[in-house]
JSON list of C-alpha atoms in Angstrom, two decimals:
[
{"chain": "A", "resi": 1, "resn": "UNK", "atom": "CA", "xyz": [176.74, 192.61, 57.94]},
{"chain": "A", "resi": 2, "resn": "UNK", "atom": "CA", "xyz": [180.58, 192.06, 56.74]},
{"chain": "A", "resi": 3, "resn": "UNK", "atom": "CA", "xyz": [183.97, 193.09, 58.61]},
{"chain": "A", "resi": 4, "resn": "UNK", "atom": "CA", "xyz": [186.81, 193.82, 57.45]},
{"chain": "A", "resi": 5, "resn": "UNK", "atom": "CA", "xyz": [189.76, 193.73, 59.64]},
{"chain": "A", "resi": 6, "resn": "UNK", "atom": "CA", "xyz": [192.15, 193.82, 57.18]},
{"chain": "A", "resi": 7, "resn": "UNK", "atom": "CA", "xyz": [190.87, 197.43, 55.29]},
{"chain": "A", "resi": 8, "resn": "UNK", "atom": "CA", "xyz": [188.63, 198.24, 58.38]},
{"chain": "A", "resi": 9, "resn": "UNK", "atom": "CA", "xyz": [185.24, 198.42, 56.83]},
{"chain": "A", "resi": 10, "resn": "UNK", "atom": "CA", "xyz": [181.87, 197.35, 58.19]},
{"chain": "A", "resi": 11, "resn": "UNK", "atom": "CA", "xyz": [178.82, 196.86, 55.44]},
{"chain": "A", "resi": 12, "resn": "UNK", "atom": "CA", "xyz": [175.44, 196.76, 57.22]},
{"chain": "A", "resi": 13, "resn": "UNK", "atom": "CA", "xyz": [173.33, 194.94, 54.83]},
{"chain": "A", "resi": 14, "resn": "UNK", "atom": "CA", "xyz": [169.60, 195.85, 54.74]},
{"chain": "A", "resi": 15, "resn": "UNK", "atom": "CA", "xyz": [167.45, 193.72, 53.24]},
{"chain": "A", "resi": 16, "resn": "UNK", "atom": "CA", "xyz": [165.97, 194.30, 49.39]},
{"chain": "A", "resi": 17, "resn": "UNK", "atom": "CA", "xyz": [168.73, 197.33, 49.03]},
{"chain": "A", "resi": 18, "resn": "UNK", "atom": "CA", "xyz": [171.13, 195.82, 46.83]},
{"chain": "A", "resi": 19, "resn": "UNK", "atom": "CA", "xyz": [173.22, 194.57, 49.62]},
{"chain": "A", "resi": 20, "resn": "UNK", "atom": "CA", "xyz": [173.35, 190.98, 48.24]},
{"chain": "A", "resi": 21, "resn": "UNK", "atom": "CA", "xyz": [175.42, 192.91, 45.00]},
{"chain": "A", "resi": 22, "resn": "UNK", "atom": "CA", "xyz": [177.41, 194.61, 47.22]},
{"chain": "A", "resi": 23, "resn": "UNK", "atom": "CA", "xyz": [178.34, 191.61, 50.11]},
{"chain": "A", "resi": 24, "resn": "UNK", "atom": "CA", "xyz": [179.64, 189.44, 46.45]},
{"chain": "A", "resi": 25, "resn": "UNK", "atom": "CA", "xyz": [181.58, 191.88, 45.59]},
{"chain": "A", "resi": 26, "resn": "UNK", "atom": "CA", "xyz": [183.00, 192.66, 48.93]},
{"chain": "A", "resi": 27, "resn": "UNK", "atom": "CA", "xyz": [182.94, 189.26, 50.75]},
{"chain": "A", "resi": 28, "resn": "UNK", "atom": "CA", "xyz": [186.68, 188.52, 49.69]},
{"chain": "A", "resi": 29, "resn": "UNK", "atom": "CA", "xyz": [187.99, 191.19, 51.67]},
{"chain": "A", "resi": 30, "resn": "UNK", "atom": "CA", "xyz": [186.63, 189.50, 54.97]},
{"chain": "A", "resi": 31, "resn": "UNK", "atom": "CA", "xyz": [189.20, 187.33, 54.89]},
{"chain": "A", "resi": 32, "resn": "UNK", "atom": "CA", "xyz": [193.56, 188.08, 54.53]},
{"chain": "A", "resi": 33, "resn": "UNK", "atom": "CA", "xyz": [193.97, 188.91, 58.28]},
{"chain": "A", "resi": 34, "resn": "UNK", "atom": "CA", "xyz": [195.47, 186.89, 61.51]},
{"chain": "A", "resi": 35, "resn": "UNK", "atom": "CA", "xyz": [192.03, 185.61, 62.53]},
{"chain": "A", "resi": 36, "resn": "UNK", "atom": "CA", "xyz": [190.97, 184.51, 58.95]},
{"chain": "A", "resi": 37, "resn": "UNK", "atom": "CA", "xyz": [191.56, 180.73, 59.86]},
{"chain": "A", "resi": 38, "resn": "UNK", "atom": "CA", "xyz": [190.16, 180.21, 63.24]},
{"chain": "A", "resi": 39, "resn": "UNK", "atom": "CA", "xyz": [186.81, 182.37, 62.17]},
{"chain": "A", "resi": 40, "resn": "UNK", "atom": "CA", "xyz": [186.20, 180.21, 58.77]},
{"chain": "A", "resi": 41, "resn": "UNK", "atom": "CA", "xyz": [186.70, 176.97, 61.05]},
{"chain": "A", "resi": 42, "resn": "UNK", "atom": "CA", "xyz": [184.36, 178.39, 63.69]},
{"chain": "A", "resi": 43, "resn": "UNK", "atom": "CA", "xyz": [181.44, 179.63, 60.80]},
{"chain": "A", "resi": 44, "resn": "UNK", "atom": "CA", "xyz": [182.01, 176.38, 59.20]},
{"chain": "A", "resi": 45, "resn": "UNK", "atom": "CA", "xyz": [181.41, 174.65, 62.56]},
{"chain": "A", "resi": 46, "resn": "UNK", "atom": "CA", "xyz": [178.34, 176.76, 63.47]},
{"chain": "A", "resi": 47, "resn": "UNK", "atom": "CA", "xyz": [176.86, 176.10, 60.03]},
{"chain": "A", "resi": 48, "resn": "UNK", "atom": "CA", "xyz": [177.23, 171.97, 60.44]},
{"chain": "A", "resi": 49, "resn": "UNK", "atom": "CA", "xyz": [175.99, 171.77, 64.04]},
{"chain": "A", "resi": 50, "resn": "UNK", "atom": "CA", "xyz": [173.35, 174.04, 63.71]},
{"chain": "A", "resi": 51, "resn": "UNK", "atom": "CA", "xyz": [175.06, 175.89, 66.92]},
{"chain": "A", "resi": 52, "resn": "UNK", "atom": "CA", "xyz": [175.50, 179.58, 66.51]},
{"chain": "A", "resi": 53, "resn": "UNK", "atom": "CA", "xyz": [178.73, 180.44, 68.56]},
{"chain": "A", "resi": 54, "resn": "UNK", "atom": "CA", "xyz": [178.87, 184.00, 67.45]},
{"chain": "A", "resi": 55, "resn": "UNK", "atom": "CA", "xyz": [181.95, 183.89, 65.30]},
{"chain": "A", "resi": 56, "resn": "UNK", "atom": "CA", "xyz": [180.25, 186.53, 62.66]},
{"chain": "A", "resi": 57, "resn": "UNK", "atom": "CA", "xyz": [177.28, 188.66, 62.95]},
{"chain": "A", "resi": 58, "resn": "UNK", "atom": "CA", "xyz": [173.86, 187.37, 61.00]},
{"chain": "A", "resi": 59, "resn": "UNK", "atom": "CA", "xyz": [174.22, 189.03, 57.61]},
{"chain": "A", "resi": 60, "resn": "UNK", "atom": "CA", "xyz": [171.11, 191.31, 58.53]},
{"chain": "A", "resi": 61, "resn": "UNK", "atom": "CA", "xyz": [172.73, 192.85, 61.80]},
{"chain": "A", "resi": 62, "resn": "UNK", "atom": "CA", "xyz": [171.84, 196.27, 63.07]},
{"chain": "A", "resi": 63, "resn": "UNK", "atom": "CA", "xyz": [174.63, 198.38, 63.45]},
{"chain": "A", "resi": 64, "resn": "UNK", "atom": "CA", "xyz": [174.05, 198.84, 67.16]},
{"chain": "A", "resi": 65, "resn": "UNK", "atom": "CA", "xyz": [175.03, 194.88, 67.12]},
{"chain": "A", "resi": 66, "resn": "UNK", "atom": "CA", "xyz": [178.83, 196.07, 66.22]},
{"chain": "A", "resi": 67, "resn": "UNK", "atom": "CA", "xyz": [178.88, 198.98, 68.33]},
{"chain": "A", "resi": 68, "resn": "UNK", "atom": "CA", "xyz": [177.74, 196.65, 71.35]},
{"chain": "A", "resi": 69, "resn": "UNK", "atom": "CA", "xyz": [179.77, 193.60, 70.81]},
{"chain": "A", "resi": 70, "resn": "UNK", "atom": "CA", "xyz": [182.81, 195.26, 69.27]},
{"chain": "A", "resi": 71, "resn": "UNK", "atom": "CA", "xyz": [185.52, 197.16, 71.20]},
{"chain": "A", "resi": 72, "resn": "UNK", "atom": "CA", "xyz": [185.23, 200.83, 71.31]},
{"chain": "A", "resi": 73, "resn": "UNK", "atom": "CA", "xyz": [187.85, 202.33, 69.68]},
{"chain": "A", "resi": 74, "resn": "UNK", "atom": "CA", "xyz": [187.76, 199.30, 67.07]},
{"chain": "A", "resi": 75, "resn": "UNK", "atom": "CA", "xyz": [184.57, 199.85, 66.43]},
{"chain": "A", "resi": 76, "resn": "UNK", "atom": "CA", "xyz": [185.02, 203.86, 65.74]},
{"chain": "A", "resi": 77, "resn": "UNK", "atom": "CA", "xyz": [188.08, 203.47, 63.10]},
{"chain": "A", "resi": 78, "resn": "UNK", "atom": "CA", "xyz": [185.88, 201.47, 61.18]},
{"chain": "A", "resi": 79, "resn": "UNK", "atom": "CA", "xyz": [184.35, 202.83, 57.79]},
{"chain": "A", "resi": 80, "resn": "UNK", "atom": "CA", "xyz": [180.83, 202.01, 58.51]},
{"chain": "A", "resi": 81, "resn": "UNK", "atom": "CA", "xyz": [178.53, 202.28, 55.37]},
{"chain": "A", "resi": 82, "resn": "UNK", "atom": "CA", "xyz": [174.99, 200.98, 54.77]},
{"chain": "A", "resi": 83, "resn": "UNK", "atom": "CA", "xyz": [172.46, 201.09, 51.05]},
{"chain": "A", "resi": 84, "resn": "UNK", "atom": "CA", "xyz": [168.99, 202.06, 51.59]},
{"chain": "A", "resi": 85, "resn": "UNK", "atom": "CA", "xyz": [166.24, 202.12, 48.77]},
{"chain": "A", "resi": 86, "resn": "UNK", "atom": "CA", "xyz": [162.84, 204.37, 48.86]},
{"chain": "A", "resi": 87, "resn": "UNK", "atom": "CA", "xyz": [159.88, 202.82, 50.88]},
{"chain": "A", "resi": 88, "resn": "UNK", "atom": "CA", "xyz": [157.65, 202.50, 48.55]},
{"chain": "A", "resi": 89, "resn": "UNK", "atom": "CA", "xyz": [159.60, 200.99, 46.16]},
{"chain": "A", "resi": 90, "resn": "UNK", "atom": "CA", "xyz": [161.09, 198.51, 48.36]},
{"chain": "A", "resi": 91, "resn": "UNK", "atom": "CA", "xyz": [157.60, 197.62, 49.46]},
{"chain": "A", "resi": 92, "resn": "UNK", "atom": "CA", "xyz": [156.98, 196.71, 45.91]},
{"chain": "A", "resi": 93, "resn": "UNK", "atom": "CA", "xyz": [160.24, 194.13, 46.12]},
{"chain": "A", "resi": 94, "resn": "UNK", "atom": "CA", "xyz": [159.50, 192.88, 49.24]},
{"chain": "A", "resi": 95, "resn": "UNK", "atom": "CA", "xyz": [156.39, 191.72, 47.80]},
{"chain": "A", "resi": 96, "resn": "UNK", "atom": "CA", "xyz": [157.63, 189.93, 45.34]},
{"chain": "A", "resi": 97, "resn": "UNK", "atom": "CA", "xyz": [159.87, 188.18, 47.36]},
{"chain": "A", "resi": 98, "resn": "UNK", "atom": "CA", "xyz": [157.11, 187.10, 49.86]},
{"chain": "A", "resi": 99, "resn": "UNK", "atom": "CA", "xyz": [155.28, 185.66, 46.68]},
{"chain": "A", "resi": 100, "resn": "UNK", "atom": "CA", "xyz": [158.07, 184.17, 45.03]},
{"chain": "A", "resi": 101, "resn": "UNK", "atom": "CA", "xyz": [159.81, 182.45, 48.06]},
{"chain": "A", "resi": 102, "resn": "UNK", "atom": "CA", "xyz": [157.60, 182.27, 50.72]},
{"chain": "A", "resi": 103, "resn": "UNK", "atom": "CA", "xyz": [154.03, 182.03, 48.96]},
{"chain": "A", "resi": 104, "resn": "UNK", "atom": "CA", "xyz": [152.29, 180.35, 52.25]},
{"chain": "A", "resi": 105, "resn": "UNK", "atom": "CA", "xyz": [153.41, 183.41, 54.05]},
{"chain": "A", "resi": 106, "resn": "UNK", "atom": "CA", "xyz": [150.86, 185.43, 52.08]},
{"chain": "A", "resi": 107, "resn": "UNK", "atom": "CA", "xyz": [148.12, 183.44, 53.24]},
{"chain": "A", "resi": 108, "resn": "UNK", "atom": "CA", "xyz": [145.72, 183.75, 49.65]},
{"chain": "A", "resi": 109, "resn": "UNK", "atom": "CA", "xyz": [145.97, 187.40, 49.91]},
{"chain": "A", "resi": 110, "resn": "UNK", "atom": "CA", "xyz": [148.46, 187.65, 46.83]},
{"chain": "A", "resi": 111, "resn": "UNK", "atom": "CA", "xyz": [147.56, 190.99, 45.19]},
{"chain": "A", "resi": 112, "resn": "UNK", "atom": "CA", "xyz": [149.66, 193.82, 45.94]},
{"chain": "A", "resi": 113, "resn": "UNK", "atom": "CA", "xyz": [146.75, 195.93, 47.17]},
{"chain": "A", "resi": 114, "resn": "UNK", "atom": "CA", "xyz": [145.13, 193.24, 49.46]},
{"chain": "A", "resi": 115, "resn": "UNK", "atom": "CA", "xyz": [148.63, 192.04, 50.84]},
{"chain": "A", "resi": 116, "resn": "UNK", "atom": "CA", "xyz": [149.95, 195.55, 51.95]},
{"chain": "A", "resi": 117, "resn": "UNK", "atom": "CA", "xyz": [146.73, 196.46, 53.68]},
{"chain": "A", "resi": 118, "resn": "UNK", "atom": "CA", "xyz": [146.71, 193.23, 55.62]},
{"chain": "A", "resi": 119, "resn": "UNK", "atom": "CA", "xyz": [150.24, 194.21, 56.48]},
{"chain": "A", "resi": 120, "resn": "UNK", "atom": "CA", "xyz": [150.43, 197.02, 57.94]},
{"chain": "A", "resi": 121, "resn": "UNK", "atom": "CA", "xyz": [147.15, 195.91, 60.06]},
{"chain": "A", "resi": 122, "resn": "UNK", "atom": "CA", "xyz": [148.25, 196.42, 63.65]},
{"chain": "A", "resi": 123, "resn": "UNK", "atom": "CA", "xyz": [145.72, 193.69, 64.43]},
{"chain": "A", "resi": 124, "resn": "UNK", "atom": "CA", "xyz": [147.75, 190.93, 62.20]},
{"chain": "A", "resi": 125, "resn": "UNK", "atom": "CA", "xyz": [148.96, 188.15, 64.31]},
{"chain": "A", "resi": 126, "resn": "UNK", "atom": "CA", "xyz": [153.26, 188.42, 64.21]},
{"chain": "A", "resi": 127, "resn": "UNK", "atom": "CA", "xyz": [155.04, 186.68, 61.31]},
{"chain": "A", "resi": 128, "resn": "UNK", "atom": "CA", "xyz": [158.67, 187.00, 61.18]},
{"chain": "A", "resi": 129, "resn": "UNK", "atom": "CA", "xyz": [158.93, 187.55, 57.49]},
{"chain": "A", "resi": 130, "resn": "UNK", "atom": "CA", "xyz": [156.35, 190.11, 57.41]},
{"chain": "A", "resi": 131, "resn": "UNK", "atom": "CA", "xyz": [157.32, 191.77, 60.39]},
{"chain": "A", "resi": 132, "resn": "UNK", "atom": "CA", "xyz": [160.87, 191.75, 59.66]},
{"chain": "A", "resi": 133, "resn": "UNK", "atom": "CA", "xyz": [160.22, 193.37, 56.05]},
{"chain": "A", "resi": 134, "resn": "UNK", "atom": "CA", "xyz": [158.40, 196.78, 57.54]},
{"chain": "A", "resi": 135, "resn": "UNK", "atom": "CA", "xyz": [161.26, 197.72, 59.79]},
{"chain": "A", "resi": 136, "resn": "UNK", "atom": "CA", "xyz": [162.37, 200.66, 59.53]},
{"chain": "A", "resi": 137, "resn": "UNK", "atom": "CA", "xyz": [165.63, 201.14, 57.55]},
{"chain": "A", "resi": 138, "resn": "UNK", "atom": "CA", "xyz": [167.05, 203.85, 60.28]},
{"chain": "A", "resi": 139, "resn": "UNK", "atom": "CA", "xyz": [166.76, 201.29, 62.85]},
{"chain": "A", "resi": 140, "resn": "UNK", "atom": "CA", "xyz": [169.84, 200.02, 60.96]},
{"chain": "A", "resi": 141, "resn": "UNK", "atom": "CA", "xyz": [171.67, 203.10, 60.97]},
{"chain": "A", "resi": 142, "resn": "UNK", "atom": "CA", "xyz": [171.35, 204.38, 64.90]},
{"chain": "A", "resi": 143, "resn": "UNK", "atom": "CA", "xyz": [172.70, 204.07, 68.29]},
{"chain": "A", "resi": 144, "resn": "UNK", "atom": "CA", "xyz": [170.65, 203.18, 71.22]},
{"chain": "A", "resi": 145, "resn": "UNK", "atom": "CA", "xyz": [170.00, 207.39, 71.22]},
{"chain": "A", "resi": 146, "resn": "UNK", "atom": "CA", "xyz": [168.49, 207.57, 67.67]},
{"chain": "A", "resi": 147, "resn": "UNK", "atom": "CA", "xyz": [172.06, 209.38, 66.59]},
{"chain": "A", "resi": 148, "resn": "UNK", "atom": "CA", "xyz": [173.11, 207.88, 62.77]},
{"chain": "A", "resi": 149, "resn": "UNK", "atom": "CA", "xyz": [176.33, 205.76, 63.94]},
{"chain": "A", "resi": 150, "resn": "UNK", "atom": "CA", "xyz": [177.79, 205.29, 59.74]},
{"chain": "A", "resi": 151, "resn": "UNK", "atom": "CA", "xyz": [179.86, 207.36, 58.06]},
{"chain": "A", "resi": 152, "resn": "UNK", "atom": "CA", "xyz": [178.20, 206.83, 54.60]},
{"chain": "A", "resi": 153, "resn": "UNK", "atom": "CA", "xyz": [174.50, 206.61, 53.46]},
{"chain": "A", "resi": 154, "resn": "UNK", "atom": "CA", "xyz": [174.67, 205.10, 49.98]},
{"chain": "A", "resi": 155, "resn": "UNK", "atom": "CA", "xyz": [171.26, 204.94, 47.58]},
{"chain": "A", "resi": 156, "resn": "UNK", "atom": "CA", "xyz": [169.56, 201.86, 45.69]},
{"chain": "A", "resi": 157, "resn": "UNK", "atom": "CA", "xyz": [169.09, 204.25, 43.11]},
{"chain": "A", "resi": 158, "resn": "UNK", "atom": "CA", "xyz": [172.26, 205.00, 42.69]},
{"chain": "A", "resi": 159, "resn": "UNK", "atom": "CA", "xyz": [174.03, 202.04, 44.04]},
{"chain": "A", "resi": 160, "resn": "UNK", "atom": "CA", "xyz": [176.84, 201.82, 41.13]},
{"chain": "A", "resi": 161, "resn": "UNK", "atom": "CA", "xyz": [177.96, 205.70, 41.69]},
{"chain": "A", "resi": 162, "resn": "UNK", "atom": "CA", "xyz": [177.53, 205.12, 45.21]},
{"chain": "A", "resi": 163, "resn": "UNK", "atom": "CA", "xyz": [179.43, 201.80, 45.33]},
{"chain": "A", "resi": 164, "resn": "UNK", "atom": "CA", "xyz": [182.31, 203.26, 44.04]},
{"chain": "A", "resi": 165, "resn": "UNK", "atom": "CA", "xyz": [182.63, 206.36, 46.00]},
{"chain": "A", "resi": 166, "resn": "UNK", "atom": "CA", "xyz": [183.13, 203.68, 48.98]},
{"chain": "A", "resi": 167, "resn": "UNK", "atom": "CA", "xyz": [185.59, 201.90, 46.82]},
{"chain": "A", "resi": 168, "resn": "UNK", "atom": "CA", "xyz": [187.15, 205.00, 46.53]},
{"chain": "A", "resi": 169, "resn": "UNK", "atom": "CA", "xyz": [186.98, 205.77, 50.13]},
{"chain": "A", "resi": 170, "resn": "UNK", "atom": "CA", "xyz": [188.66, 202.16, 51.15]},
{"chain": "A", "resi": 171, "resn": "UNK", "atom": "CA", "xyz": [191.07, 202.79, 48.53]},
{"chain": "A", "resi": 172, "resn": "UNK", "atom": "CA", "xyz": [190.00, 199.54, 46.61]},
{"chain": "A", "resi": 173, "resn": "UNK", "atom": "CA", "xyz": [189.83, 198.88, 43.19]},
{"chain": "A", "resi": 174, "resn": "UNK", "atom": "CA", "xyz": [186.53, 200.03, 40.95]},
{"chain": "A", "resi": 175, "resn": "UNK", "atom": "CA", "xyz": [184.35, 197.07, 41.28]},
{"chain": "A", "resi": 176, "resn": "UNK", "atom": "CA", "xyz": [181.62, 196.69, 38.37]},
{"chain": "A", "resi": 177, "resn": "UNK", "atom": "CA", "xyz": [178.83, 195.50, 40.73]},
{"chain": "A", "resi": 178, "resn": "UNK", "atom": "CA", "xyz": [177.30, 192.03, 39.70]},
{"chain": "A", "resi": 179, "resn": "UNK", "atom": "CA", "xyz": [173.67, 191.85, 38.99]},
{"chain": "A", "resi": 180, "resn": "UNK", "atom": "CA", "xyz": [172.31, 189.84, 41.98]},
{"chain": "A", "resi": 181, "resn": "UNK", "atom": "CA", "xyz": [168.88, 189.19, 42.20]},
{"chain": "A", "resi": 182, "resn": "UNK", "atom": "CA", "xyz": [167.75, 191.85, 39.75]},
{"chain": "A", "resi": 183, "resn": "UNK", "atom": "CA", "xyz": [164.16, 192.14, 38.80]},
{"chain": "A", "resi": 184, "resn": "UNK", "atom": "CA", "xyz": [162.84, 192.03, 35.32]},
{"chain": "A", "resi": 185, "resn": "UNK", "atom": "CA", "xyz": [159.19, 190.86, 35.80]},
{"chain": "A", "resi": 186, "resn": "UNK", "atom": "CA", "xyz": [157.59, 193.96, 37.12]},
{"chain": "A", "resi": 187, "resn": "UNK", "atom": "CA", "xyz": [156.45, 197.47, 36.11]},
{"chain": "A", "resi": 188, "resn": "UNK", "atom": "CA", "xyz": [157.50, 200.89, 38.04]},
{"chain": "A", "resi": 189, "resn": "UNK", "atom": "CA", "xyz": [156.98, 201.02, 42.00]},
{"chain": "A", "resi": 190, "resn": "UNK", "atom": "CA", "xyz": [154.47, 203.76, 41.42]},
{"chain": "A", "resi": 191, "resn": "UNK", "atom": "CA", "xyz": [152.10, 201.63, 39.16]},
{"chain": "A", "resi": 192, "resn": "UNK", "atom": "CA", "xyz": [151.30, 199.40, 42.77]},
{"chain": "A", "resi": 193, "resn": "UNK", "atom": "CA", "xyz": [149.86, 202.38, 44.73]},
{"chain": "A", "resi": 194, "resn": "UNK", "atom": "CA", "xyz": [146.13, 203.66, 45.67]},
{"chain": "A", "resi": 195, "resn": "UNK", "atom": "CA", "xyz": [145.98, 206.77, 47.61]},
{"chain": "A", "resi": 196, "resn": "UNK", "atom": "CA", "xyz": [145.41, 204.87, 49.89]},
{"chain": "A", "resi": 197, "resn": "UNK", "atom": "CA", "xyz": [148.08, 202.34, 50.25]},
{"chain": "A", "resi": 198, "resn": "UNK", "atom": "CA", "xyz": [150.64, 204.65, 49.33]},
{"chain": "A", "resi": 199, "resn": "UNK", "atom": "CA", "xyz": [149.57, 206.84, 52.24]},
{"chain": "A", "resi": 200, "resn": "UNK", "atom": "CA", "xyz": [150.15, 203.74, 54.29]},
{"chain": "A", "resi": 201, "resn": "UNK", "atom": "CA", "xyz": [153.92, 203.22, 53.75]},
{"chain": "A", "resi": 202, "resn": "UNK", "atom": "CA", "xyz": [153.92, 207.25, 54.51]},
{"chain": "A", "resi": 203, "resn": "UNK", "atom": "CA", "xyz": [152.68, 207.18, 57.47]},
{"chain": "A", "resi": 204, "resn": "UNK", "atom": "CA", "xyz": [154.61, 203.80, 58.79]},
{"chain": "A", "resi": 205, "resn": "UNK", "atom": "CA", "xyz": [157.88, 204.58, 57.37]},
{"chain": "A", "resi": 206, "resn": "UNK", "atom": "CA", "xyz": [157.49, 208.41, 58.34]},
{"chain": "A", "resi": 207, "resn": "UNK", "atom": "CA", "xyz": [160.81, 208.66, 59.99]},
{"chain": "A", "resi": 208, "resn": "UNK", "atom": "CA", "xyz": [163.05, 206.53, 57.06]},
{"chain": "A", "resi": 209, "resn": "UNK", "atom": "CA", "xyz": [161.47, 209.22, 54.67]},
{"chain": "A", "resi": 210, "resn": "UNK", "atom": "CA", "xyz": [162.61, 212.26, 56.61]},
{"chain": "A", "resi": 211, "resn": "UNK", "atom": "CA", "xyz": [166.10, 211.09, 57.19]},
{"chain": "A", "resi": 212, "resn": "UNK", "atom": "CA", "xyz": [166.53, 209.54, 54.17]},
{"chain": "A", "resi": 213, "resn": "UNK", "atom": "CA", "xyz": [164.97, 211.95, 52.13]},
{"chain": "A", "resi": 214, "resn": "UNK", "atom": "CA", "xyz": [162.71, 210.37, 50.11]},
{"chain": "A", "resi": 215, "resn": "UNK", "atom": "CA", "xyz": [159.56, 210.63, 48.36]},
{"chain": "A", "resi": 216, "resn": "UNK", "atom": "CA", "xyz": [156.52, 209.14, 46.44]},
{"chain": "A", "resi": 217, "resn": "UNK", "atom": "CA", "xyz": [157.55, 210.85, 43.25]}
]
């Protein structure tokens, strides 16, 4: 997540959505208002102690975290906006993730197939970075009602066009998005799927799919 006092925007940064893109391009805009010293002293602090004080949120906050913590009528003039990215697809990069960074995670079971089964078992024992990777992207979006608390929804697929109509919005300048963490080793999301396991993400990511308005195709 990133605030902006200064032009009054909150990102929410979901994970695998092009967020990291987006927070680069964005993260010098945190800083340029009265509390800009006393906040990079306290982050730096937190970071060399190891002591979180709470001086920013955790880069993958839910928006609920804002709402909570920040004051009301702060927290409504705010131009909330948040990227999503289709399930299935984003299955596909969390996978490669898992493998690339966290290879122990995946415990041997390192094909796509065999992995995403073994995920979405309800008998699986927890494991943060599993677990944390099939939340549901709405989760990110909602009050403590289920109501959608941003003002803009904003697509992986088209995260350029998208980008800029924020830009736009927050009457900054055009920002040609940096390429962070792009993937070039891998064929089309689609090419991953059985019946079977695509019918899984379907069924567990049900509700990101209606309000998001995505599909398998």
């Amino acid at each position: 997540m990133l605030l902006s006092h200064k032009h009054n925007f909150l990102f929410v940064h979901i994970a695998k959505t092009g967020g990291t893109s987006v927070r680069t391009a964005l993260s010098k805009y945190r800083w340029g208002h009265k509390y800009s010293l006393p906040q990079f002293v306290c982050s730096k602090l937190s970071q060399m102690t190891g002591h979180h004080i709470g001086s920013k949120f955790p880069r993958h906050s839910k928006v609920i975290a804002a709402k909570e913590m920040l004051p009301g009528d702060y927290f409504e003039q705010l131009y909330k906006f948040v990227f999503v990215r289709n399930p299935w697809d984003l299955q596909v990069s969390s996978f490669h993730h898992i493998k690339r960074e966290r290879p122990k995670v995946m415990a041997g079971k390192d094909d796509f197939e065999t992995f995403l089964k073994w995920k979405f078992d309800p008998e699986r024992p927890y494991q943060y970075h599993i677990d944390t990777s099939i939340e549901l992207q709405t989760d990110y979006l909602v009050d403590l009602h289920g109501n959608v608390i941003v003002d803009f929804i904003g697509h992986y697929e088209n995260l350029q066009q998208d980008f800029n109509s924020v830009c736009d919005k927050l009457k900054l300048p055009t920002i040609e998005l940096p390429h962070k963490r792009k993937a070039t080793d891998r064929k089309t999301y689609h090419d991953y799927y059985t019946d079977e396991t695509a019918e899984l993400v379907a069924k567990h990511f049900k509700r990101d799919i209606d309000i998001l308005g995505y599909s398998f195709d």
